[in-house]
Amino acid sequence: MTALHDAMQRIEGLAPLDRFVSPVSDAVHRAVQPTTVRNTLSGTWLGHPFHPMLVAVPIGAWGMSALFDIVGGKQGNRAAGTLIAAGLFTAVPAAATGLNDWADTKAPESRVGAVHAAANSSASMLFLASLALRFRGRIVPGKALSWAGLALVGGGGYLGGHLTYARAMNVNHTAWLDIPSEWTRVAGEAQLPEDGTLTAHCDGQSILLSRGRSGRVSAIAATCSHMGGPLGEGERTAGCVTCPWHGSVFRLDDGTVVRGPASSPQPAYDARIVDGAVEIRSVR
Ligand code: FES
């Protein structure tokens, strides 16, 4: 355990990787600029990051191919080859979603993500070479390469798990936010701008208040669900707020995600104005 922990710390400290990370993440950001592309790859349409779902397919296919190699005998060769090809095919969308997610990270997560991507890309190359050997009838070296690929996929998976579970990448940063169920005063009505937003506080949490065209007041969590960006510093346009960190756009009246990378909506609260004060409570 300690050795793995030390290895992770060493990878997180690989500053020379930053030289390559920056131009690649810039190129990825340019490629995912259209909202449809961004929302599709981020899982905004799914309400959940897309990458973890997609990676299960090539990992499963390659794992099954190894099983056929071991217990399938001669008849298992064809099945193993088909599974390797299926894994290679489905690794493409898995890599695309991973790149999209990774492009929003900063060091040390970007360094771990770069090594994760390198391990999985190398694994894909090994599976491709394995497939070529198998087509030529060279089954034994083909098996050796695919098993080496599977070992690399395992290492890459460990790094991916580290990013999510140890570094909280792509988890919903509003998951534990809650406010009282009783009406609670958070600001004076006069503080609330007509066209902007106001960051108030309730029970230790930041709340983003705004006024709609009809004059109705709205309240959503001010901490971005994507990676915790401060929505109070974001720009308000057309009833939405844009996160200043990675550009997620949320509707101010109900917290719905309009544009990723966020995939979870902002928590929205009941809000009203009583006796010149803005009051909020959790939605019942
Ligand atoms: S923190 Fe990433 S879009 Fe808000």
PDB file of N, CA, C and O in Angstrom, residues 26 38 47 77 130 139 158-159 175 209 233 245:
ATOM      1  N   ASP A  26      -5.004  22.345 -24.559  1.00  0.00           N
ATOM      2  CA  ASP A  26      -5.514  23.461 -25.380  1.00  0.00           C
ATOM      3  C   ASP A  26      -6.164  22.944 -26.661  1.00  0.00           C
ATOM      4  O   ASP A  26      -7.230  23.419 -27.072  1.00  0.00           O
ATOM      5  N   ARG A  38     -19.245  19.012 -26.541  1.00  0.00           N
ATOM      6  CA  ARG A  38     -18.870  19.115 -25.122  1.00  0.00           C
ATOM      7  C   ARG A  38     -19.860  18.347 -24.235  1.00  0.00           C
ATOM      8  O   ARG A  38     -19.476  17.580 -23.357  1.00  0.00           O
ATOM      9  N   GLY A  47     -26.482  13.066 -17.182  1.00  0.00           N
ATOM     10  CA  GLY A  47     -26.544  13.387 -15.752  1.00  0.00           C
ATOM     11  C   GLY A  47     -25.444  12.715 -14.968  1.00  0.00           C
ATOM     12  O   GLY A  47     -25.527  12.555 -13.742  1.00  0.00           O
ATOM     13  N   ASN A  77      -9.424 -19.225 -29.905  1.00  0.00           N
ATOM     14  CA  ASN A  77      -8.571 -18.225 -30.569  1.00  0.00           C
ATOM     15  C   ASN A  77      -9.387 -17.193 -31.346  1.00  0.00           C
ATOM     16  O   ASN A  77      -9.117 -15.996 -31.300  1.00  0.00           O
ATOM     17  N   SER A 130      -1.033  -7.557 -31.102  1.00  0.00           N
ATOM     18  CA  SER A 130      -1.451  -8.926 -30.802  1.00  0.00           C
ATOM     19  C   SER A 130      -2.418  -9.434 -31.869  1.00  0.00           C
ATOM     20  O   SER A 130      -2.302 -10.570 -32.347  1.00  0.00           O
ATOM     21  N   ILE A 139      -0.042 -17.363 -32.693  1.00  0.00           N
ATOM     22  CA  ILE A 139      -0.943 -17.270 -31.546  1.00  0.00           C
ATOM     23  C   ILE A 139      -0.196 -17.022 -30.229  1.00  0.00           C
ATOM     24  O   ILE A 139      -0.598 -16.165 -29.434  1.00  0.00           O
ATOM     25  N   TYR A 158      -5.916   1.642 -12.377  1.00  0.00           N
ATOM     26  CA  TYR A 158      -5.570   2.080 -11.014  1.00  0.00           C
ATOM     27  C   TYR A 158      -5.395   3.598 -10.984  1.00  0.00           C
ATOM     28  O   TYR A 158      -5.886   4.279 -10.072  1.00  0.00           O
ATOM     29  N   LEU A 159      -4.723   4.128 -11.990  1.00  0.00           N
ATOM     30  CA  LEU A 159      -4.504   5.577 -12.045  1.00  0.00           C
ATOM     31  C   LEU A 159      -5.829   6.328 -12.215  1.00  0.00           C
ATOM     32  O   LEU A 159      -6.048   7.386 -11.619  1.00  0.00           O
ATOM     33  N   ALA A 175     -22.646  17.302  -3.949  1.00  0.00           N
ATOM     34  CA  ALA A 175     -23.401  16.126  -3.475  1.00  0.00           C
ATOM     35  C   ALA A 175     -23.815  16.230  -2.015  1.00  0.00           C
ATOM     36  O   ALA A 175     -24.882  15.747  -1.641  1.00  0.00           O
ATOM     37  N   LEU A 209     -27.892  33.979  -5.549  1.00  0.00           N
ATOM     38  CA  LEU A 209     -29.236  34.541  -5.675  1.00  0.00           C
ATOM     39  C   LEU A 209     -29.330  35.359  -6.954  1.00  0.00           C
ATOM     40  O   LEU A 209     -28.342  35.996  -7.366  1.00  0.00           O
ATOM     41  N   GLU A 233     -18.611  34.365  -9.289  1.00  0.00           N
ATOM     42  CA  GLU A 233     -17.678  35.153 -10.107  1.00  0.00           C
ATOM     43  C   GLU A 233     -17.938  34.946 -11.595  1.00  0.00           C
ATOM     44  O   GLU A 233     -17.200  35.437 -12.444  1.00  0.00           O
ATOM     45  N   TRP A 245     -14.431  28.818 -14.220  1.00  0.00           N
ATOM     46  CA  TRP A 245     -13.301  27.886 -14.314  1.00  0.00           C
ATOM     47  C   TRP A 245     -13.260  27.122 -15.637  1.00  0.00           C
ATOM     48  O   TRP A 245     -12.262  27.136 -16.326  1.00  0.00           O
TER      49      TRP A 245
END
